[in-house]
Coordinates of C-alpha atoms in Angstrom, one line a residue:
M1 CA 94.2 -28.6 -22.0
P2 CA 91.0 -26.7 -22.8
R3 CA 88.3 -28.6 -24.6
L4 CA 87.5 -25.8 -27.1
N5 CA 89.1 -22.8 -28.6
P6 CA 87.4 -19.7 -27.1
V7 CA 88.9 -17.2 -29.5
L8 CA 87.9 -19.1 -32.6
L9 CA 84.5 -19.8 -31.1
L10 CA 83.9 -16.1 -30.4
L11 CA 85.0 -15.1 -33.9
A12 CA 82.9 -17.8 -35.5
V13 CA 79.8 -16.6 -33.6
L14 CA 80.5 -13.0 -34.6
L15 CA 80.9 -14.2 -38.2
A16 CA 77.6 -15.9 -38.2
L17 CA 75.9 -12.8 -36.7
A18 CA 77.4 -10.5 -39.3
L19 CA 76.3 -12.7 -42.2
A20 CA 72.8 -13.1 -40.7
G21 CA 72.2 -9.6 -39.5
L22 CA 74.0 -7.2 -41.8
G23 CA 73.4 -6.5 -45.5
F24 CA 75.7 -8.6 -47.7
V25 CA 75.3 -6.4 -50.8
S26 CA 73.3 -3.4 -51.8
H27 CA 71.8 -2.7 -55.2
A28 CA 71.1 0.8 -56.5
P29 CA 69.8 2.1 -59.9
N30 CA 73.0 4.3 -60.1
R31 CA 76.1 5.2 -58.2
L32 CA 74.7 8.2 -56.4
V33 CA 71.5 6.7 -55.0
S34 CA 71.4 4.7 -51.8
G35 CA 71.0 1.1 -52.6
E36 CA 68.6 -1.6 -51.3
S37 CA 70.4 -3.8 -48.8
M38 CA 70.2 -7.5 -49.4
G39 CA 71.1 -10.1 -46.8
L40 CA 73.2 -13.2 -47.6
L41 CA 70.5 -15.6 -46.5
S42 CA 68.1 -14.2 -49.1
L43 CA 70.6 -14.7 -51.9
L44 CA 71.4 -18.4 -51.3
H45 CA 69.2 -20.8 -53.2
G46 CA 69.6 -24.5 -53.8
G47 CA 73.3 -25.4 -53.9
G48 CA 74.3 -21.9 -52.8
W49 CA 73.9 -23.0 -49.2
L50 CA 77.0 -25.1 -49.7
R51 CA 79.0 -21.9 -49.6
L52 CA 78.4 -21.7 -45.8
L53 CA 79.9 -25.1 -45.2
P54 CA 83.3 -23.6 -44.2
L55 CA 81.4 -21.6 -41.5
A56 CA 80.0 -24.8 -40.1
G57 CA 83.5 -26.3 -40.2
L58 CA 84.8 -23.3 -38.2
A59 CA 82.1 -23.9 -35.6
V60 CA 83.1 -27.6 -35.3
T61 CA 86.8 -26.7 -35.2
A62 CA 86.2 -24.2 -32.4
C63 CA 84.8 -27.0 -30.2
L64 CA 88.0 -29.1 -30.6
P65 CA 91.1 -28.8 -28.4
P66 CA 93.5 -26.2 -29.7
R67 CA 96.3 -28.0 -31.6
R68 CA 98.5 -27.3 -34.6
T69 CA 96.2 -29.5 -36.8
T70 CA 93.0 -27.7 -35.7
S71 CA 94.7 -24.3 -36.2
L72 CA 95.7 -25.4 -39.7
A73 CA 92.1 -26.5 -40.3
A74 CA 90.8 -23.1 -39.1
L75 CA 93.2 -21.3 -41.4
L76 CA 92.0 -23.3 -44.5
L77 CA 88.3 -23.0 -43.5
A78 CA 88.6 -19.2 -43.0
E79 CA 90.3 -19.0 -46.4
A80 CA 87.7 -21.1 -48.1
L81 CA 84.9 -19.0 -46.5
L82 CA 86.5 -15.8 -47.7
F83 CA 86.6 -17.3 -51.2
T84 CA 83.0 -18.5 -51.2
L85 CA 81.6 -15.2 -49.9
T86 CA 83.6 -13.2 -52.4
Q87 CA 82.4 -15.6 -55.2
Q88 CA 78.8 -15.2 -54.0
A89 CA 79.1 -11.4 -54.1
G90 CA 80.4 -11.5 -57.7
L91 CA 77.7 -13.9 -58.8
T92 CA 75.0 -11.7 -57.2
A93 CA 76.4 -8.6 -58.9
Q94 CA 76.4 -10.4 -62.3
A95 CA 72.8 -11.6 -61.8
L96 CA 71.6 -8.0 -60.9
S97 CA 73.5 -6.3 -63.7
G98 CA 71.3 -5.0 -66.5
G99 CA 73.8 -5.4 -69.2
E100 CA 76.7 -3.3 -70.5
E101 CA 74.5 -0.2 -71.0
S102 CA 73.0 -0.3 -67.5
I103 CA 74.1 2.2 -64.9
A104 CA 72.8 0.1 -61.9
R105 CA 75.4 -0.7 -59.3
T106 CA 75.8 -3.6 -56.8
S107 CA 78.1 -2.7 -53.9
L108 CA 79.5 -4.9 -51.2
G109 CA 77.7 -4.4 -47.9
G110 CA 78.7 -4.2 -44.3
G111 CA 78.0 -7.9 -43.8
Y112 CA 80.6 -8.8 -46.4
W113 CA 83.3 -6.4 -45.1
A114 CA 82.7 -7.6 -41.5
A115 CA 82.8 -11.2 -42.5
A116 CA 86.0 -10.7 -44.6
A117 CA 87.7 -8.9 -41.6
L118 CA 86.7 -11.7 -39.3
C119 CA 88.0 -14.4 -41.7
L120 CA 91.3 -12.6 -41.8
L121 CA 91.3 -12.4 -38.0
I122 CA 90.7 -16.1 -37.7
G123 CA 93.5 -16.8 -40.1
S124 CA 95.8 -14.5 -38.3
D125 CA 95.1 -16.2 -35.0
A126 CA 95.5 -19.6 -36.5
V127 CA 98.9 -18.7 -38.0
T128 CA 100.3 -17.8 -34.6
H129 CA 99.5 -21.3 -33.4
I130 CA 100.8 -23.1 -36.5
T131 CA 104.4 -21.9 -36.4
A132 CA 106.7 -19.6 -34.4
Q133 CA 108.7 -18.5 -37.5
R134 CA 107.8 -15.0 -38.5
G135 CA 108.7 -15.5 -42.2
L136 CA 106.4 -18.6 -42.4
R137 CA 103.7 -16.7 -40.5
L138 CA 103.8 -13.9 -43.1
L139 CA 103.6 -16.4 -46.0
L140 CA 100.7 -18.3 -44.5
G141 CA 98.9 -15.0 -43.8
A142 CA 99.5 -13.6 -47.3
Q143 CA 98.3 -16.7 -49.1
M144 CA 94.8 -16.3 -47.6
V145 CA 94.0 -13.6 -50.2
L146 CA 95.3 -15.6 -53.2
P147 CA 91.8 -17.1 -54.0
V148 CA 90.3 -13.6 -53.9
V149 CA 93.1 -12.4 -56.2
A150 CA 92.3 -15.3 -58.5
L151 CA 88.6 -14.2 -58.7
L152 CA 89.8 -10.6 -59.5
V153 CA 92.1 -11.7 -62.3
S154 CA 89.4 -14.1 -63.7
G155 CA 87.0 -11.2 -64.1
R156 CA 84.3 -12.8 -62.0
L157 CA 84.0 -9.7 -59.8
D158 CA 83.8 -7.2 -62.7
A159 CA 80.1 -6.6 -62.1
L160 CA 80.7 -5.2 -58.6
S161 CA 80.4 -1.4 -58.3
L162 CA 84.0 -1.2 -56.9
M163 CA 85.4 -2.9 -60.0
Q164 CA 83.3 -0.7 -62.3
E165 CA 84.8 2.4 -60.6
Y166 CA 88.2 1.0 -61.3
A167 CA 87.4 0.2 -64.9
N168 CA 86.1 3.8 -65.4
R169 CA 89.2 5.3 -63.8
E170 CA 92.0 2.8 -64.6
E171 CA 94.3 5.5 -65.9
V172 CA 93.6 7.8 -62.9
F173 CA 94.2 4.9 -60.6
N174 CA 97.5 4.0 -62.1
D175 CA 98.6 7.6 -61.9
A176 CA 97.6 7.8 -58.3
L177 CA 99.5 4.7 -57.5
W178 CA 102.8 6.1 -58.9
Q179 CA 102.1 9.4 -57.2
H180 CA 101.6 7.7 -53.9
L181 CA 104.7 5.6 -54.3
G182 CA 106.6 8.8 -55.3
L183 CA 105.5 10.5 -52.1
L184 CA 106.6 7.5 -50.1
G185 CA 110.0 7.3 -51.8
G186 CA 110.4 11.1 -51.7
T187 CA 109.8 11.0 -48.0
L188 CA 111.9 8.0 -47.0
L189 CA 115.1 9.1 -48.7
P190 CA 115.5 12.5 -47.1
S191 CA 114.1 11.2 -43.8
L192 CA 116.9 8.6 -43.7
L193 CA 119.6 11.2 -44.8
I194 CA 118.5 13.6 -42.0
G195 CA 117.2 11.2 -39.3
L196 CA 120.1 8.8 -39.1
P197 CA 122.8 11.4 -38.5
L198 CA 120.5 13.2 -36.0
G199 CA 119.9 9.9 -34.2
V200 CA 123.6 9.3 -33.9
L201 CA 124.3 12.8 -32.7
C202 CA 121.5 12.5 -30.1
Y203 CA 122.9 9.1 -28.9
R204 CA 126.4 10.6 -28.5
S205 CA 125.6 14.0 -27.2
A206 CA 123.0 15.0 -24.5
R207 CA 123.4 18.6 -25.7
W208 CA 121.8 17.6 -29.0
R209 CA 119.2 15.3 -27.4
A210 CA 117.9 17.8 -24.9
P211 CA 116.5 20.4 -27.4
L212 CA 115.9 18.1 -30.4
F213 CA 113.4 15.6 -28.9
P214 CA 111.0 18.3 -27.5
L215 CA 111.1 20.1 -30.9
L216 CA 110.3 16.9 -32.8
N217 CA 107.6 16.1 -30.3
I218 CA 106.0 19.5 -31.0
I219 CA 106.1 18.9 -34.7
Q220 CA 104.5 15.5 -34.2
T221 CA 101.5 17.0 -32.3
I222 CA 100.7 19.5 -35.1
P223 CA 97.7 18.2 -37.2
S224 CA 98.7 17.3 -40.7
I225 CA 96.3 19.7 -42.4
A226 CA 97.6 22.5 -40.2
L227 CA 101.2 21.7 -41.0
F228 CA 100.4 21.8 -44.7
G229 CA 98.8 25.2 -44.2
L230 CA 101.8 26.5 -42.3
L231 CA 104.1 25.6 -45.1
L232 CA 101.9 27.1 -47.8
A233 CA 102.8 30.7 -47.3
P234 CA 106.6 30.5 -46.9
L235 CA 107.0 28.1 -49.9
A236 CA 104.7 30.3 -52.0
G237 CA 106.9 33.3 -51.0
L238 CA 110.1 31.5 -51.9
A239 CA 108.7 30.6 -55.3
A240 CA 107.7 34.2 -55.9
A241 CA 111.0 35.6 -54.8
W242 CA 113.1 33.1 -56.8
P243 CA 111.2 31.9 -59.9
W244 CA 113.7 29.2 -60.5
L245 CA 112.4 27.4 -57.4
G246 CA 109.0 27.4 -58.9
R247 CA 110.3 25.8 -62.0
L248 CA 111.8 23.1 -59.8
G249 CA 108.3 22.4 -58.5
I250 CA 108.7 24.2 -55.2
S251 CA 105.5 26.2 -54.4
G252 CA 102.8 26.6 -51.8
I253 CA 100.8 23.6 -53.2
G254 CA 101.8 20.4 -54.8
T255 CA 104.4 17.8 -54.0
A256 CA 107.0 19.9 -52.3
P257 CA 105.1 21.0 -49.2
A258 CA 103.7 17.5 -48.9
I259 CA 107.1 15.9 -48.9
I260 CA 108.5 18.5 -46.5
A261 CA 105.6 17.9 -44.0
L262 CA 105.9 14.2 -44.3
V263 CA 109.7 14.3 -43.7
L264 CA 109.1 16.4 -40.6
Y265 CA 106.6 13.9 -39.3
S266 CA 108.9 11.0 -39.9
L267 CA 111.9 12.4 -38.0
L268 CA 110.6 11.7 -34.4
P269 CA 110.1 7.9 -34.8
L270 CA 113.2 7.5 -36.9
V271 CA 115.5 9.5 -34.6
R272 CA 114.1 7.7 -31.5
S273 CA 114.6 4.3 -33.1
V274 CA 118.2 5.1 -33.9
V275 CA 118.9 6.3 -30.3
A276 CA 117.1 3.3 -28.9
G277 CA 118.9 0.8 -31.2
L278 CA 122.4 2.2 -30.4
A279 CA 121.6 2.3 -26.7
S280 CA 120.5 -1.3 -26.7
V281 CA 124.0 -2.5 -27.6
P282 CA 125.4 -4.0 -24.3
A283 CA 128.2 -2.0 -22.7
H284 CA 130.4 -5.1 -22.4
V285 CA 130.2 -5.7 -26.1
Q286 CA 131.5 -2.2 -26.8
E287 CA 134.2 -2.6 -24.2
A288 CA 135.3 -5.9 -25.8
A289 CA 135.5 -4.1 -29.2
R290 CA 137.6 -1.3 -27.8
G291 CA 139.8 -3.9 -26.1
M292 CA 140.4 -5.4 -29.6
G293 CA 141.8 -2.0 -30.7
M294 CA 138.9 -0.8 -32.7
T295 CA 138.7 2.9 -33.5
R296 CA 135.5 4.9 -32.8
G297 CA 134.5 4.6 -36.5
Q298 CA 135.2 0.8 -36.6
L299 CA 133.2 0.4 -33.4
F300 CA 130.3 2.1 -35.0
R301 CA 130.4 0.4 -38.3
Q302 CA 131.2 -3.1 -37.2
V303 CA 129.6 -3.4 -33.8
L304 CA 127.0 -0.7 -33.0
L305 CA 125.3 -0.4 -36.4
P306 CA 124.8 -4.1 -37.1
L307 CA 123.5 -4.8 -33.6
A308 CA 121.2 -1.8 -33.6
L309 CA 119.9 -2.4 -37.2
P310 CA 116.8 -4.4 -36.2
V311 CA 115.6 -1.6 -33.9
I312 CA 116.4 1.0 -36.5
L313 CA 114.5 -0.9 -39.2
S314 CA 111.5 -1.1 -36.9
G315 CA 111.6 2.7 -36.8
V316 CA 111.8 2.8 -40.6
R317 CA 108.8 0.5 -40.7
V318 CA 106.8 2.9 -38.6
V319 CA 107.8 5.8 -40.7
A320 CA 106.9 4.0 -44.0
V321 CA 103.5 2.9 -42.8
Q322 CA 102.8 6.3 -41.3
T323 CA 103.8 8.0 -44.5
V324 CA 101.5 5.8 -46.6
G325 CA 98.6 6.9 -44.5
L326 CA 99.5 10.6 -44.1
A327 CA 100.1 10.9 -47.9
M328 CA 96.3 10.6 -48.3
V329 CA 95.8 14.0 -46.7
A330 CA 98.4 15.5 -48.9
A331 CA 95.9 15.3 -51.8
L332 CA 94.2 18.4 -50.3
I333 CA 97.2 20.5 -51.3
G334 CA 97.5 19.0 -54.8
A335 CA 100.0 16.3 -54.2
G336 CA 97.9 13.6 -55.8
G337 CA 98.0 10.0 -54.8
F338 CA 95.1 7.8 -53.7
G339 CA 93.9 10.6 -51.4
A340 CA 92.7 12.5 -54.5
I341 CA 90.4 9.5 -55.5
M342 CA 89.1 9.2 -51.9
F343 CA 88.3 12.9 -51.6
Q344 CA 86.6 12.9 -55.0
G345 CA 84.4 10.1 -53.8
L346 CA 83.6 11.9 -50.6
L347 CA 82.6 15.1 -52.5
S348 CA 80.4 13.1 -54.9
S349 CA 78.9 10.8 -52.2
A350 CA 80.2 7.7 -54.0
L351 CA 81.2 5.2 -51.4
D352 CA 82.8 2.8 -53.9
L353 CA 85.0 5.6 -55.2
V354 CA 86.1 6.2 -51.7
L355 CA 86.9 2.6 -51.2
L356 CA 88.8 2.6 -54.5
G357 CA 91.2 5.1 -52.9
V358 CA 91.3 3.6 -49.4
I359 CA 91.7 -0.1 -50.1
P360 CA 95.0 0.2 -52.0
V361 CA 96.5 2.3 -49.2
V362 CA 95.5 -0.3 -46.6
L363 CA 97.0 -3.0 -48.7
M364 CA 100.1 -1.0 -49.3
A365 CA 100.5 -0.4 -45.6
V366 CA 100.0 -4.1 -44.8
V367 CA 102.5 -5.2 -47.4
I368 CA 105.1 -2.7 -46.2
D369 CA 104.6 -3.6 -42.6
G370 CA 104.9 -7.3 -43.5
L371 CA 108.1 -6.8 -45.5
F372 CA 109.8 -4.8 -42.8
T373 CA 108.7 -7.3 -40.1
F374 CA 110.2 -10.1 -42.1
L375 CA 113.4 -8.2 -42.7
V376 CA 113.7 -7.4 -38.9
S377 CA 113.1 -11.1 -38.1
V378 CA 115.9 -12.1 -40.4
L379 CA 118.4 -9.6 -38.9
E380 CA 117.5 -10.3 -35.3
P381 CA 119.9 -12.6 -33.5
P382 CA 118.3 -16.0 -32.5
R383 CA 116.9 -16.0 -28.9
R384 CA 118.2 -18.6 -26.5

């Protein structure tokens, strides 16, 4: 048995280097001016150094033999460090704020983001050594962010520039959230209605499979912005020729071309997962079902589909996560969503506004991935 945990040791060293060498926060007189970078070590005074105790604990834990108890300790220490670093960032922002009338901004720096990512990596690695159950792994990983959520709810992070951007655009943020969810739901439903039957046809017929997969591969290689542009002219022409289509929302810009493009992108992973799932059902299982007198429809509903469902859901997971990301680009054609906030921040050179649009999308993708992963783990038969 090794005397130390090399993965944890490497991550702890990288964590220390990030906190010591990168700016923890930056302070600027307004949101458009580059801020002055401030390191964490320059912000800690007196008892503030106690906030680095979890980092020292991680270093000690890394020198112990890898066991379930040490992995649990690493998880708790990484969670504690993430909490103390976030708390320090909030306290620093409060100390640097000039009151309610001030337009000065305190933003999270690269040191904080790198340290937060490394804390999550340490927690993710620790969870894999604590339990083999996927559901429990997801719960242990998700609870890492609960202390940070508590800080958000308590208002102790309100002085940060990111939270000020949210406060100034709360209504816009909420609208973007519903628009993004609308794009996701509006893509998944037609994708399933089209992709599932196509997958079954491709599984049963090589005549369908031969031309369809190359076509879907070609669609997948087209850049998203280019595909939005290709749909612009024909949809605008349809709306001009039949005005009632325009009244239904179908036009060259807006939600309609975005959903059409996102559905086209989703077909390849969905159809392939259906074919792969159905093909993974052992032949002897199908022969046994036929020997019991099952019809073709009964064989599909009672044998093929239940056994192929975990693989199919894995494809749906890929489609959902992919759609959440690609929907950001759809803001360029007026589809709204968090992409509109992100591009507004890029145009105004406001980094925190960019993050206000990006962070919810990342969280949404992680949550969707975790939910589908848990669902697949529940449906998968136990391994012997």
